Amino acid sequence: MRKTVLILLLAFAVLLTGCGGQTAGESSAGVKPESAQNANNGVLSEEEAKQALLTELDAEDSSEFTVGLLREAELGEAKVYAFELVGKSGGAGTVYFVHSESGKVYPNSNELLLDKFKESEDKEQYKKEKYIDADIYYLAMKSINDPEELTWEAYIVADAAYSDLAAAKKAVVANHVQNHPVLSLLGKHIDEIVAATGLDPQIAEVEDIEGVENYTIHEINFEDALVFFDNEDIASQIFIEGQREFLGVQLGNTFDQISEVLGLPESISEDPFFEDVHTMRYVFDDFTLEFYAESREAPTASAMVTYQN
């Protein structure tokens, strides 16, 4: 009888021990601290994102500023944290972005959106328009859990991001000019142009349109274009004729056809010095561009590019 009771007690103890081990195992696998869950699914919590930012800035123990969550945003299916660093001595804060999945820290939204674009396998979905000879792409990120939704935008051209469309188009123009065989001569010294083209400069007399006094300058005739130099021998103007293509248009196009590519001009007017000449003028960062035609509807016959230094 005692042996039977002892066997039953031992069996019951084994049963309890087995059940207890299973319960403990279920507890450790099914209920986890937030940090453990984040470690498994690769998504940073707000506190972990903040720590990633401080680590990136090598400022874990800094007492010179405070860090606070400014906003949360959504980029695709990922969450992005926007933190603001404010110096304790005052002044404007600095905003940093932390991607919750990659843990990468960005000093501005442009770099964040550019990374998103580069990682995408379907870049055509972001294409906004073609300007001159380049595609411009557009990405946006919106804040979430925000009473006033905020949008961060980026316009991307040739692996560089810009905050607005105008800046992106300026970058397209600058890149085009830099790589164009004629326009790239603008602003260069005569010695550099002689070395590049193998052409010697000529002396040209320029008639003073105001009738005061004519003067002489250096000029080089290069590929249907006359390159004029100022008194410091810098290429200050380029007069273009023929069917030369540049900035996505070519001479022979009408004013309307050109404006469809380059956008609205600065002005269209009759030339004050020459009869039957109409001028359409564009202003860019480093130069102005004028197209000439007999009327607003006539094909353009020539153009003048003037360096602005």
PDB file of C-alpha atoms in Angstrom:
ATOM      1  CA  MET A   1       0.000   0.000   0.000  1.00  0.00           C
ATOM      2  CA  ARG A   2       2.766   2.441   0.943  1.00  0.00           C
ATOM      3  CA  LYS A   3       4.623   1.492  -2.265  1.00  0.00           C
ATOM      4  CA  THR A   4       1.519   2.234  -4.339  1.00  0.00           C
ATOM      5  CA  VAL A   5       1.051   5.638  -2.701  1.00  0.00           C
ATOM      6  CA  LEU A   6       4.739   6.477  -3.222  1.00  0.00           C
ATOM      7  CA  ILE A   7       4.549   5.578  -6.926  1.00  0.00           C
ATOM      8  CA  LEU A   8       1.471   7.738  -7.349  1.00  0.00           C
ATOM      9  CA  LEU A   9       3.166  10.675  -5.605  1.00  0.00           C
ATOM     10  CA  LEU A  10       6.266  10.336  -7.804  1.00  0.00           C
ATOM     11  CA  ALA A  11       4.170  10.199 -10.956  1.00  0.00           C
ATOM     12  CA  PHE A  12       2.220  13.238  -9.873  1.00  0.00           C
ATOM     13  CA  ALA A  13       5.463  15.131  -9.153  1.00  0.00           C
ATOM     14  CA  VAL A  14       6.810  14.287 -12.607  1.00  0.00           C
ATOM     15  CA  LEU A  15       3.562  15.456 -14.157  1.00  0.00           C
ATOM     16  CA  LEU A  16       3.729  18.757 -12.275  1.00  0.00           C
ATOM     17  CA  THR A  17       7.364  19.290 -13.247  1.00  0.00           C
ATOM     18  CA  GLY A  18       6.616  18.637 -16.905  1.00  0.00           C
ATOM     19  CA  CYS A  19       3.640  20.977 -16.934  1.00  0.00           C
ATOM     20  CA  GLY A  20       5.620  23.639 -15.124  1.00  0.00           C
ATOM     21  CA  GLY A  21       8.446  23.500 -17.692  1.00  0.00           C
ATOM     22  CA  GLN A  22       5.982  23.792 -20.593  1.00  0.00           C
ATOM     23  CA  THR A  23       4.265  26.790 -19.011  1.00  0.00           C
ATOM     24  CA  ALA A  24       7.573  28.591 -18.479  1.00  0.00           C
ATOM     25  CA  GLY A  25       8.536  27.874 -22.075  1.00  0.00           C
ATOM     26  CA  GLU A  26       5.279  29.300 -23.392  1.00  0.00           C
ATOM     27  CA  SER A  27       5.741  32.389 -21.254  1.00  0.00           C
ATOM     28  CA  SER A  28       9.207  33.173 -22.658  1.00  0.00           C
ATOM     29  CA  ALA A  29       8.122  32.556 -26.246  1.00  0.00           C
ATOM     30  CA  GLY A  30       4.739  34.247 -26.198  1.00  0.00           C
ATOM     31  CA  VAL A  31       5.156  37.312 -23.982  1.00  0.00           C
ATOM     32  CA  LYS A  32       8.187  39.459 -24.725  1.00  0.00           C
ATOM     33  CA  PRO A  33       9.359  42.924 -23.787  1.00  0.00           C
ATOM     34  CA  GLU A  34       8.952  45.490 -26.579  1.00  0.00           C
ATOM     35  CA  SER A  35      12.702  45.673 -27.161  1.00  0.00           C
ATOM     36  CA  ALA A  36      12.857  41.914 -27.710  1.00  0.00           C
ATOM     37  CA  GLN A  37       9.989  42.079 -30.199  1.00  0.00           C
ATOM     38  CA  ASN A  38      11.703  44.930 -32.052  1.00  0.00           C
ATOM     39  CA  ALA A  39      14.937  42.967 -32.170  1.00  0.00           C
ATOM     40  CA  ASN A  40      13.093  40.131 -33.898  1.00  0.00           C
ATOM     41  CA  ASN A  41      11.074  42.098 -36.445  1.00  0.00           C
ATOM     42  CA  GLY A  42      13.752  44.722 -37.096  1.00  0.00           C
ATOM     43  CA  VAL A  43      11.582  47.762 -36.360  1.00  0.00           C
ATOM     44  CA  LEU A  44      12.923  50.388 -33.976  1.00  0.00           C
ATOM     45  CA  SER A  45      10.782  51.855 -31.260  1.00  0.00           C
ATOM     46  CA  GLU A  46      10.850  55.596 -30.659  1.00  0.00           C
ATOM     47  CA  GLU A  47      13.351  55.194 -27.824  1.00  0.00           C
ATOM     48  CA  GLU A  48      15.595  52.931 -29.895  1.00  0.00           C
ATOM     49  CA  ALA A  49      15.469  55.361 -32.816  1.00  0.00           C
ATOM     50  CA  LYS A  50      16.470  58.169 -30.471  1.00  0.00           C
ATOM     51  CA  GLN A  51      19.388  56.103 -29.238  1.00  0.00           C
ATOM     52  CA  ALA A  52      20.428  55.380 -32.837  1.00  0.00           C
ATOM     53  CA  LEU A  53      20.472  59.121 -33.498  1.00  0.00           C
ATOM     54  CA  LEU A  54      22.594  59.867 -30.436  1.00  0.00           C
ATOM     55  CA  THR A  55      24.994  57.086 -31.380  1.00  0.00           C
ATOM     56  CA  GLU A  56      25.292  58.441 -34.925  1.00  0.00           C
ATOM     57  CA  LEU A  57      26.065  61.899 -33.550  1.00  0.00           C
ATOM     58  CA  ASP A  58      28.453  60.410 -30.981  1.00  0.00           C
ATOM     59  CA  ALA A  59      26.503  62.322 -28.352  1.00  0.00           C
ATOM     60  CA  GLU A  60      25.097  59.725 -25.956  1.00  0.00           C
ATOM     61  CA  ASP A  61      26.365  61.663 -22.944  1.00  0.00           C
ATOM     62  CA  SER A  62      25.977  65.164 -24.337  1.00  0.00           C
ATOM     63  CA  SER A  63      24.447  67.709 -22.011  1.00  0.00           C
ATOM     64  CA  GLU A  64      24.547  70.541 -24.527  1.00  0.00           C
ATOM     65  CA  PHE A  65      21.192  69.833 -26.162  1.00  0.00           C
ATOM     66  CA  THR A  66      17.904  68.036 -25.746  1.00  0.00           C
ATOM     67  CA  VAL A  67      16.329  65.580 -28.178  1.00  0.00           C
ATOM     68  CA  GLY A  68      12.593  65.282 -28.661  1.00  0.00           C
ATOM     69  CA  LEU A  69      10.288  63.535 -31.101  1.00  0.00           C
ATOM     70  CA  LEU A  70       8.951  66.133 -33.493  1.00  0.00           C
ATOM     71  CA  ARG A  71       6.791  63.965 -35.751  1.00  0.00           C
ATOM     72  CA  GLU A  72       6.273  60.491 -37.072  1.00  0.00           C
ATOM     73  CA  ALA A  73       5.987  59.931 -40.809  1.00  0.00           C
ATOM     74  CA  GLU A  74       5.190  57.121 -43.192  1.00  0.00           C
ATOM     75  CA  LEU A  75       7.417  56.268 -46.130  1.00  0.00           C
ATOM     76  CA  GLY A  76       5.987  53.379 -48.087  1.00  0.00           C
ATOM     77  CA  GLU A  77       5.152  50.852 -45.389  1.00  0.00           C
ATOM     78  CA  ALA A  78       7.907  52.004 -43.030  1.00  0.00           C
ATOM     79  CA  LYS A  79       7.724  54.462 -40.180  1.00  0.00           C
ATOM     80  CA  VAL A  80      10.166  57.353 -39.973  1.00  0.00           C
ATOM     81  CA  TYR A  81      10.899  59.315 -36.805  1.00  0.00           C
ATOM     82  CA  ALA A  82      11.669  63.035 -37.036  1.00  0.00           C
ATOM     83  CA  PHE A  83      13.642  64.223 -34.008  1.00  0.00           C
ATOM     84  CA  GLU A  84      14.521  67.798 -33.147  1.00  0.00           C
ATOM     85  CA  LEU A  85      17.776  68.683 -31.437  1.00  0.00           C
ATOM     86  CA  VAL A  86      17.623  71.942 -29.503  1.00  0.00           C
ATOM     87  CA  GLY A  87      20.659  73.461 -27.826  1.00  0.00           C
ATOM     88  CA  LYS A  88      20.211  74.256 -24.160  1.00  0.00           C
ATOM     89  CA  SER A  89      21.757  77.651 -24.803  1.00  0.00           C
ATOM     90  CA  GLY A  90      18.896  78.471 -27.187  1.00  0.00           C
ATOM     91  CA  GLY A  91      18.678  78.959 -30.929  1.00  0.00           C
ATOM     92  CA  ALA A  92      16.876  77.137 -33.698  1.00  0.00           C
ATOM     93  CA  GLY A  93      16.549  73.383 -33.532  1.00  0.00           C
ATOM     94  CA  THR A  94      17.959  70.880 -36.024  1.00  0.00           C
ATOM     95  CA  VAL A  95      15.786  68.096 -37.429  1.00  0.00           C
ATOM     96  CA  TYR A  96      17.086  64.580 -38.064  1.00  0.00           C
ATOM     97  CA  PHE A  97      15.226  61.611 -39.516  1.00  0.00           C
ATOM     98  CA  VAL A  98      15.619  57.990 -38.390  1.00  0.00           C
ATOM     99  CA  HIS A  99      14.270  55.129 -40.509  1.00  0.00           C
ATOM    100  CA  SER A 100      12.577  52.615 -38.227  1.00  0.00           C
ATOM    101  CA  GLU A 101      13.544  49.571 -40.319  1.00  0.00           C
ATOM    102  CA  SER A 102      17.094  50.337 -41.442  1.00  0.00           C
ATOM    103  CA  GLY A 103      18.006  52.416 -38.388  1.00  0.00           C
ATOM    104  CA  LYS A 104      19.782  54.843 -40.703  1.00  0.00           C
ATOM    105  CA  VAL A 105      20.014  58.495 -39.640  1.00  0.00           C
ATOM    106  CA  TYR A 106      19.472  61.295 -42.169  1.00  0.00           C
ATOM    107  CA  PRO A 107      20.326  64.993 -41.671  1.00  0.00           C
ATOM    108  CA  ASN A 108      17.494  66.047 -43.995  1.00  0.00           C
ATOM    109  CA  SER A 109      14.473  64.658 -45.799  1.00  0.00           C
ATOM    110  CA  ASN A 110      16.093  64.965 -49.240  1.00  0.00           C
ATOM    111  CA  GLU A 111      18.715  62.330 -48.442  1.00  0.00           C
ATOM    112  CA  LEU A 112      16.068  60.058 -46.936  1.00  0.00           C
ATOM    113  CA  LEU A 113      13.821  60.263 -50.005  1.00  0.00           C
ATOM    114  CA  LEU A 114      16.807  59.878 -52.334  1.00  0.00           C
ATOM    115  CA  ASP A 115      17.724  56.632 -50.581  1.00  0.00           C
ATOM    116  CA  LYS A 116      14.149  55.417 -50.994  1.00  0.00           C
ATOM    117  CA  PHE A 117      14.342  56.187 -54.722  1.00  0.00           C
ATOM    118  CA  LYS A 118      17.683  54.422 -55.186  1.00  0.00           C
ATOM    119  CA  GLU A 119      16.412  51.300 -53.433  1.00  0.00           C
ATOM    120  CA  SER A 120      13.269  51.111 -55.572  1.00  0.00           C
ATOM    121  CA  GLU A 121      13.122  48.497 -58.332  1.00  0.00           C
ATOM    122  CA  ASP A 122      10.349  50.434 -60.107  1.00  0.00           C
ATOM    123  CA  LYS A 123      11.649  53.967 -60.525  1.00  0.00           C
ATOM    124  CA  GLU A 124       9.179  54.776 -63.309  1.00  0.00           C
ATOM    125  CA  GLN A 125       6.388  55.085 -60.735  1.00  0.00           C
ATOM    126  CA  TYR A 126       8.096  58.228 -59.451  1.00  0.00           C
ATOM    127  CA  LYS A 127       8.661  59.900 -62.838  1.00  0.00           C
ATOM    128  CA  LYS A 128       7.125  63.361 -62.897  1.00  0.00           C
ATOM    129  CA  GLU A 129       8.272  64.913 -66.172  1.00  0.00           C
ATOM    130  CA  LYS A 130      11.049  65.214 -68.712  1.00  0.00           C
ATOM    131  CA  TYR A 131      12.830  68.565 -68.817  1.00  0.00           C
ATOM    132  CA  ILE A 132      15.290  69.302 -71.640  1.00  0.00           C
ATOM    133  CA  ASP A 133      17.242  66.021 -71.720  1.00  0.00           C
ATOM    134  CA  ALA A 134      16.682  64.694 -68.198  1.00  0.00           C
ATOM    135  CA  ASP A 135      13.945  62.861 -66.310  1.00  0.00           C
ATOM    136  CA  ILE A 136      12.736  64.426 -63.073  1.00  0.00           C
ATOM    137  CA  TYR A 137      11.330  62.122 -60.393  1.00  0.00           C
ATOM    138  CA  TYR A 138       9.116  63.033 -57.446  1.00  0.00           C
ATOM    139  CA  LEU A 139       8.818  61.399 -54.022  1.00  0.00           C
ATOM    140  CA  ALA A 140       6.851  62.517 -50.981  1.00  0.00           C
ATOM    141  CA  MET A 141       6.527  61.514 -47.344  1.00  0.00           C
ATOM    142  CA  LYS A 142       3.616  62.506 -45.102  1.00  0.00           C
ATOM    143  CA  SER A 143       3.444  62.840 -41.334  1.00  0.00           C
ATOM    144  CA  ILE A 144       1.105  60.542 -39.396  1.00  0.00           C
ATOM    145  CA  ASN A 145      -0.740  60.955 -36.104  1.00  0.00           C
ATOM    146  CA  ASP A 146      -0.461  64.675 -36.759  1.00  0.00           C
ATOM    147  CA  PRO A 147      -3.295  67.230 -36.381  1.00  0.00           C
ATOM    148  CA  GLU A 148      -1.816  69.159 -39.317  1.00  0.00           C
ATOM    149  CA  GLU A 149      -0.452  66.749 -41.917  1.00  0.00           C
ATOM    150  CA  LEU A 150       3.006  67.750 -43.096  1.00  0.00           C
ATOM    151  CA  THR A 151       4.514  66.683 -46.421  1.00  0.00           C
ATOM    152  CA  TRP A 152       8.203  66.409 -47.247  1.00  0.00           C
ATOM    153  CA  GLU A 153       8.941  66.439 -50.988  1.00  0.00           C
ATOM    154  CA  ALA A 154      11.971  65.702 -53.131  1.00  0.00           C
ATOM    155  CA  TYR A 155      12.582  66.157 -56.850  1.00  0.00           C
ATOM    156  CA  ILE A 156      15.338  63.881 -58.082  1.00  0.00           C
ATOM    157  CA  VAL A 157      17.646  64.455 -61.042  1.00  0.00           C
ATOM    158  CA  ALA A 158      20.721  62.360 -61.816  1.00  0.00           C
ATOM    159  CA  ASP A 159      20.981  60.867 -58.310  1.00  0.00           C
ATOM    160  CA  ALA A 160      20.607  64.212 -56.555  1.00  0.00           C
ATOM    161  CA  ALA A 161      17.539  65.425 -54.638  1.00  0.00           C
ATOM    162  CA  TYR A 162      16.108  68.948 -54.513  1.00  0.00           C
ATOM    163  CA  SER A 163      13.363  70.415 -52.345  1.00  0.00           C
ATOM    164  CA  ASP A 164      11.427  72.046 -55.189  1.00  0.00           C
ATOM    165  CA  LEU A 165      10.879  71.656 -58.916  1.00  0.00           C
ATOM    166  CA  ALA A 166      12.545  74.958 -59.816  1.00  0.00           C
ATOM    167  CA  ALA A 167      15.800  73.897 -58.159  1.00  0.00           C
ATOM    168  CA  ALA A 168      15.696  70.545 -59.955  1.00  0.00           C
ATOM    169  CA  LYS A 169      15.248  72.262 -63.324  1.00  0.00           C
ATOM    170  CA  LYS A 170      18.162  74.590 -62.590  1.00  0.00           C
ATOM    171  CA  ALA A 171      20.300  71.517 -61.973  1.00  0.00           C
ATOM    172  CA  VAL A 172      19.227  70.072 -65.334  1.00  0.00           C
ATOM    173  CA  VAL A 173      20.207  73.304 -67.099  1.00  0.00           C
ATOM    174  CA  ALA A 174      23.577  73.493 -65.335  1.00  0.00           C
ATOM    175  CA  ASN A 175      24.393  69.887 -66.211  1.00  0.00           C
ATOM    176  CA  HIS A 176      23.330  70.373 -69.846  1.00  0.00           C
ATOM    177  CA  VAL A 177      25.440  73.513 -70.259  1.00  0.00           C
ATOM    178  CA  GLN A 178      28.460  71.844 -68.681  1.00  0.00           C
ATOM    179  CA  ASN A 179      28.312  68.985 -71.195  1.00  0.00           C
ATOM    180  CA  HIS A 180      27.309  70.931 -74.330  1.00  0.00           C
ATOM    181  CA  PRO A 181      30.168  71.417 -76.842  1.00  0.00           C
ATOM    182  CA  VAL A 182      29.354  75.106 -77.430  1.00  0.00           C
ATOM    183  CA  LEU A 183      27.578  76.339 -74.298  1.00  0.00           C
ATOM    184  CA  SER A 184      30.287  74.862 -72.082  1.00  0.00           C
ATOM    185  CA  LEU A 185      32.697  77.494 -73.458  1.00  0.00           C
ATOM    186  CA  LEU A 186      30.766  80.279 -71.741  1.00  0.00           C
ATOM    187  CA  GLY A 187      32.711  81.937 -68.924  1.00  0.00           C
ATOM    188  CA  LYS A 188      36.047  80.329 -69.831  1.00  0.00           C
ATOM    189  CA  HIS A 189      39.298  82.150 -70.589  1.00  0.00           C
ATOM    190  CA  ILE A 190      40.405  82.474 -74.192  1.00  0.00           C
ATOM    191  CA  ASP A 191      43.544  80.357 -73.623  1.00  0.00           C
ATOM    192  CA  GLU A 192      41.447  77.458 -72.348  1.00  0.00           C
ATOM    193  CA  ILE A 193      39.111  77.679 -75.342  1.00  0.00           C
ATOM    194  CA  VAL A 194      41.989  77.864 -77.841  1.00  0.00           C
ATOM    195  CA  ALA A 195      43.480  74.739 -76.267  1.00  0.00           C
ATOM    196  CA  ALA A 196      40.124  72.927 -76.359  1.00  0.00           C
ATOM    197  CA  THR A 197      39.105  73.864 -79.911  1.00  0.00           C
ATOM    198  CA  GLY A 198      42.466  74.246 -81.633  1.00  0.00           C
ATOM    199  CA  LEU A 199      41.224  77.526 -83.145  1.00  0.00           C
ATOM    200  CA  ASP A 200      42.983  80.871 -83.022  1.00  0.00           C
ATOM    201  CA  PRO A 201      41.028  83.983 -82.023  1.00  0.00           C
ATOM    202  CA  GLN A 202      40.300  86.712 -84.545  1.00  0.00           C
ATOM    203  CA  ILE A 203      39.972  90.451 -84.035  1.00  0.00           C
ATOM    204  CA  ALA A 204      36.458  91.753 -84.679  1.00  0.00           C
ATOM    205  CA  GLU A 205      35.146  95.296 -84.703  1.00  0.00           C
ATOM    206  CA  VAL A 206      31.862  95.810 -82.905  1.00  0.00           C
ATOM    207  CA  GLU A 207      29.589  98.619 -83.996  1.00  0.00           C
ATOM    208  CA  ASP A 208      28.296 100.695 -81.130  1.00  0.00           C
ATOM    209  CA  ILE A 209      24.512 100.600 -81.547  1.00  0.00           C
ATOM    210  CA  GLU A 210      24.261 103.926 -79.760  1.00  0.00           C
ATOM    211  CA  GLY A 211      26.611 105.455 -82.303  1.00  0.00           C
ATOM    212  CA  VAL A 212      29.231 106.616 -79.843  1.00  0.00           C
ATOM    213  CA  GLU A 213      32.367 104.652 -80.648  1.00  0.00           C
ATOM    214  CA  ASN A 214      33.088 101.289 -82.215  1.00  0.00           C
ATOM    215  CA  TYR A 215      35.434  98.896 -80.405  1.00  0.00           C
ATOM    216  CA  THR A 216      37.334  95.669 -81.053  1.00  0.00           C
ATOM    217  CA  ILE A 217      37.121  92.293 -79.345  1.00  0.00           C
ATOM    218  CA  HIS A 218      38.436  88.781 -79.776  1.00  0.00           C
ATOM    219  CA  GLU A 219      36.153  86.175 -81.309  1.00  0.00           C
ATOM    220  CA  ILE A 220      36.343  82.501 -82.237  1.00  0.00           C
ATOM    221  CA  ASN A 221      34.093  80.892 -84.853  1.00  0.00           C
ATOM    222  CA  PHE A 222      33.300  77.408 -83.585  1.00  0.00           C
ATOM    223  CA  GLU A 223      30.610  75.029 -84.915  1.00  0.00           C
ATOM    224  CA  ASP A 224      28.048  77.557 -86.199  1.00  0.00           C
ATOM    225  CA  ALA A 225      28.662  79.768 -83.190  1.00  0.00           C
ATOM    226  CA  LEU A 226      30.612  82.975 -82.645  1.00  0.00           C
ATOM    227  CA  VAL A 227      32.251  83.135 -79.232  1.00  0.00           C
ATOM    228  CA  PHE A 228      32.872  86.724 -78.123  1.00  0.00           C
ATOM    229  CA  PHE A 229      35.343  87.695 -75.402  1.00  0.00           C
ATOM    230  CA  ASP A 230      35.264  90.650 -73.031  1.00  0.00           C
ATOM    231  CA  ASN A 231      38.201  92.938 -72.227  1.00  0.00           C
ATOM    232  CA  GLU A 232      39.568  90.296 -69.840  1.00  0.00           C
ATOM    233  CA  ASP A 233      39.388  87.637 -72.582  1.00  0.00           C
ATOM    234  CA  ILE A 234      36.591  85.730 -70.877  1.00  0.00           C
ATOM    235  CA  ALA A 235      33.953  84.197 -73.167  1.00  0.00           C
ATOM    236  CA  SER A 236      31.094  86.540 -72.332  1.00  0.00           C
ATOM    237  CA  GLN A 237      28.693  85.944 -75.243  1.00  0.00           C
ATOM    238  CA  ILE A 238      27.972  83.203 -77.760  1.00  0.00           C
ATOM    239  CA  PHE A 239      25.996  84.001 -80.906  1.00  0.00           C
ATOM    240  CA  ILE A 240      24.395  80.879 -82.398  1.00  0.00           C
ATOM    241  CA  GLU A 241      23.036  80.350 -85.927  1.00  0.00           C
ATOM    242  CA  GLY A 242      22.190  77.354 -88.120  1.00  0.00           C
ATOM    243  CA  GLN A 243      20.319  74.305 -86.844  1.00  0.00           C
ATOM    244  CA  ARG A 244      22.268  73.951 -83.629  1.00  0.00           C
ATOM    245  CA  GLU A 245      20.446  72.062 -80.870  1.00  0.00           C
ATOM    246  CA  PHE A 246      20.799  73.154 -77.265  1.00  0.00           C
ATOM    247  CA  LEU A 247      18.721  73.044 -74.077  1.00  0.00           C
ATOM    248  CA  GLY A 248      16.291  70.635 -75.702  1.00  0.00           C
ATOM    249  CA  VAL A 249      15.361  72.989 -78.569  1.00  0.00           C
ATOM    250  CA  GLN A 250      16.909  74.099 -81.838  1.00  0.00           C
ATOM    251  CA  LEU A 251      16.973  77.172 -83.990  1.00  0.00           C
ATOM    252  CA  GLY A 252      14.108  77.054 -86.442  1.00  0.00           C
ATOM    253  CA  ASN A 253      11.616  76.333 -83.665  1.00  0.00           C
ATOM    254  CA  THR A 254       9.017  79.025 -83.020  1.00  0.00           C
ATOM    255  CA  PHE A 255       8.680  80.874 -79.729  1.00  0.00           C
ATOM    256  CA  ASP A 256       5.722  78.663 -78.825  1.00  0.00           C
ATOM    257  CA  GLN A 257       7.643  75.466 -79.531  1.00  0.00           C
ATOM    258  CA  ILE A 258      10.578  76.642 -77.441  1.00  0.00           C
ATOM    259  CA  SER A 259       8.406  77.681 -74.501  1.00  0.00           C
ATOM    260  CA  GLU A 260       6.786  74.233 -74.494  1.00  0.00           C
ATOM    261  CA  VAL A 261      10.219  72.856 -73.591  1.00  0.00           C
ATOM    262  CA  LEU A 262      11.813  75.607 -71.504  1.00  0.00           C
ATOM    263  CA  GLY A 263       8.675  76.996 -69.908  1.00  0.00           C
ATOM    264  CA  LEU A 264       7.452  80.579 -69.870  1.00  0.00           C
ATOM    265  CA  PRO A 265      10.111  83.135 -70.840  1.00  0.00           C
ATOM    266  CA  GLU A 266      11.097  86.204 -68.891  1.00  0.00           C
ATOM    267  CA  SER A 267       9.825  88.392 -71.715  1.00  0.00           C
ATOM    268  CA  ILE A 268       8.861  88.595 -75.406  1.00  0.00           C
ATOM    269  CA  SER A 269       9.286  91.958 -77.082  1.00  0.00           C
ATOM    270  CA  GLU A 270      10.185  93.812 -80.254  1.00  0.00           C
ATOM    271  CA  ASP A 271      13.856  94.652 -80.491  1.00  0.00           C
ATOM    272  CA  PRO A 272      14.417  98.355 -79.729  1.00  0.00           C
ATOM    273  CA  PHE A 273      17.340  98.647 -82.139  1.00  0.00           C
ATOM    274  CA  PHE A 274      16.433  96.481 -85.131  1.00  0.00           C
ATOM    275  CA  GLU A 275      13.236  96.465 -87.188  1.00  0.00           C
ATOM    276  CA  ASP A 276      11.355  93.238 -87.804  1.00  0.00           C
ATOM    277  CA  VAL A 277      13.153  91.471 -84.968  1.00  0.00           C
ATOM    278  CA  HIS A 278      11.334  89.971 -81.999  1.00  0.00           C
ATOM    279  CA  THR A 279      13.209  88.726 -78.946  1.00  0.00           C
ATOM    280  CA  MET A 280      12.245  86.020 -76.466  1.00  0.00           C
ATOM    281  CA  ARG A 281      14.376  86.150 -73.318  1.00  0.00           C
ATOM    282  CA  TYR A 282      15.135  83.558 -70.621  1.00  0.00           C
ATOM    283  CA  VAL A 283      17.102  84.162 -67.431  1.00  0.00           C
ATOM    284  CA  PHE A 284      19.032  81.323 -65.811  1.00  0.00           C
ATOM    285  CA  ASP A 285      21.428  81.322 -62.858  1.00  0.00           C
ATOM    286  CA  ASP A 286      24.656  82.045 -64.745  1.00  0.00           C
ATOM    287  CA  PHE A 287      23.466  83.293 -68.118  1.00  0.00           C
ATOM    288  CA  THR A 288      20.673  84.844 -70.124  1.00  0.00           C
ATOM    289  CA  LEU A 289      19.399  83.401 -73.395  1.00  0.00           C
ATOM    290  CA  GLU A 290      17.701  85.372 -76.173  1.00  0.00           C
ATOM    291  CA  PHE A 291      16.049  83.899 -79.264  1.00  0.00           C
ATOM    292  CA  TYR A 292      15.490  86.089 -82.335  1.00  0.00           C
ATOM    293  CA  ALA A 293      12.768  85.821 -84.997  1.00  0.00           C
ATOM    294  CA  GLU A 294      11.043  88.115 -87.506  1.00  0.00           C
ATOM    295  CA  SER A 295       7.770  87.779 -85.607  1.00  0.00           C
ATOM    296  CA  ARG A 296       6.294  85.873 -82.683  1.00  0.00           C
ATOM    297  CA  GLU A 297       5.010  83.194 -85.048  1.00  0.00           C
ATOM    298  CA  ALA A 298       8.094  82.964 -87.297  1.00  0.00           C
ATOM    299  CA  PRO A 299      10.861  80.364 -86.921  1.00  0.00           C
ATOM    300  CA  THR A 300      13.777  81.537 -84.810  1.00  0.00           C
ATOM    301  CA  ALA A 301      16.856  82.451 -86.829  1.00  0.00           C
ATOM    302  CA  SER A 302      19.519  82.943 -84.157  1.00  0.00           C
ATOM    303  CA  ALA A 303      20.186  83.142 -80.435  1.00  0.00           C
ATOM    304  CA  MET A 304      22.536  84.932 -78.061  1.00  0.00           C
ATOM    305  CA  VAL A 305      23.804  83.483 -74.783  1.00  0.00           C
ATOM    306  CA  THR A 306      25.258  86.036 -72.359  1.00  0.00           C
ATOM    307  CA  TYR A 307      27.369  85.109 -69.351  1.00  0.00           C
ATOM    308  CA  GLN A 308      26.317  86.543 -65.980  1.00  0.00           C
ATOM    309  CA  ASN A 309      29.209  86.539 -63.512  1.00  0.00           C
TER     310      ASN A 309
END
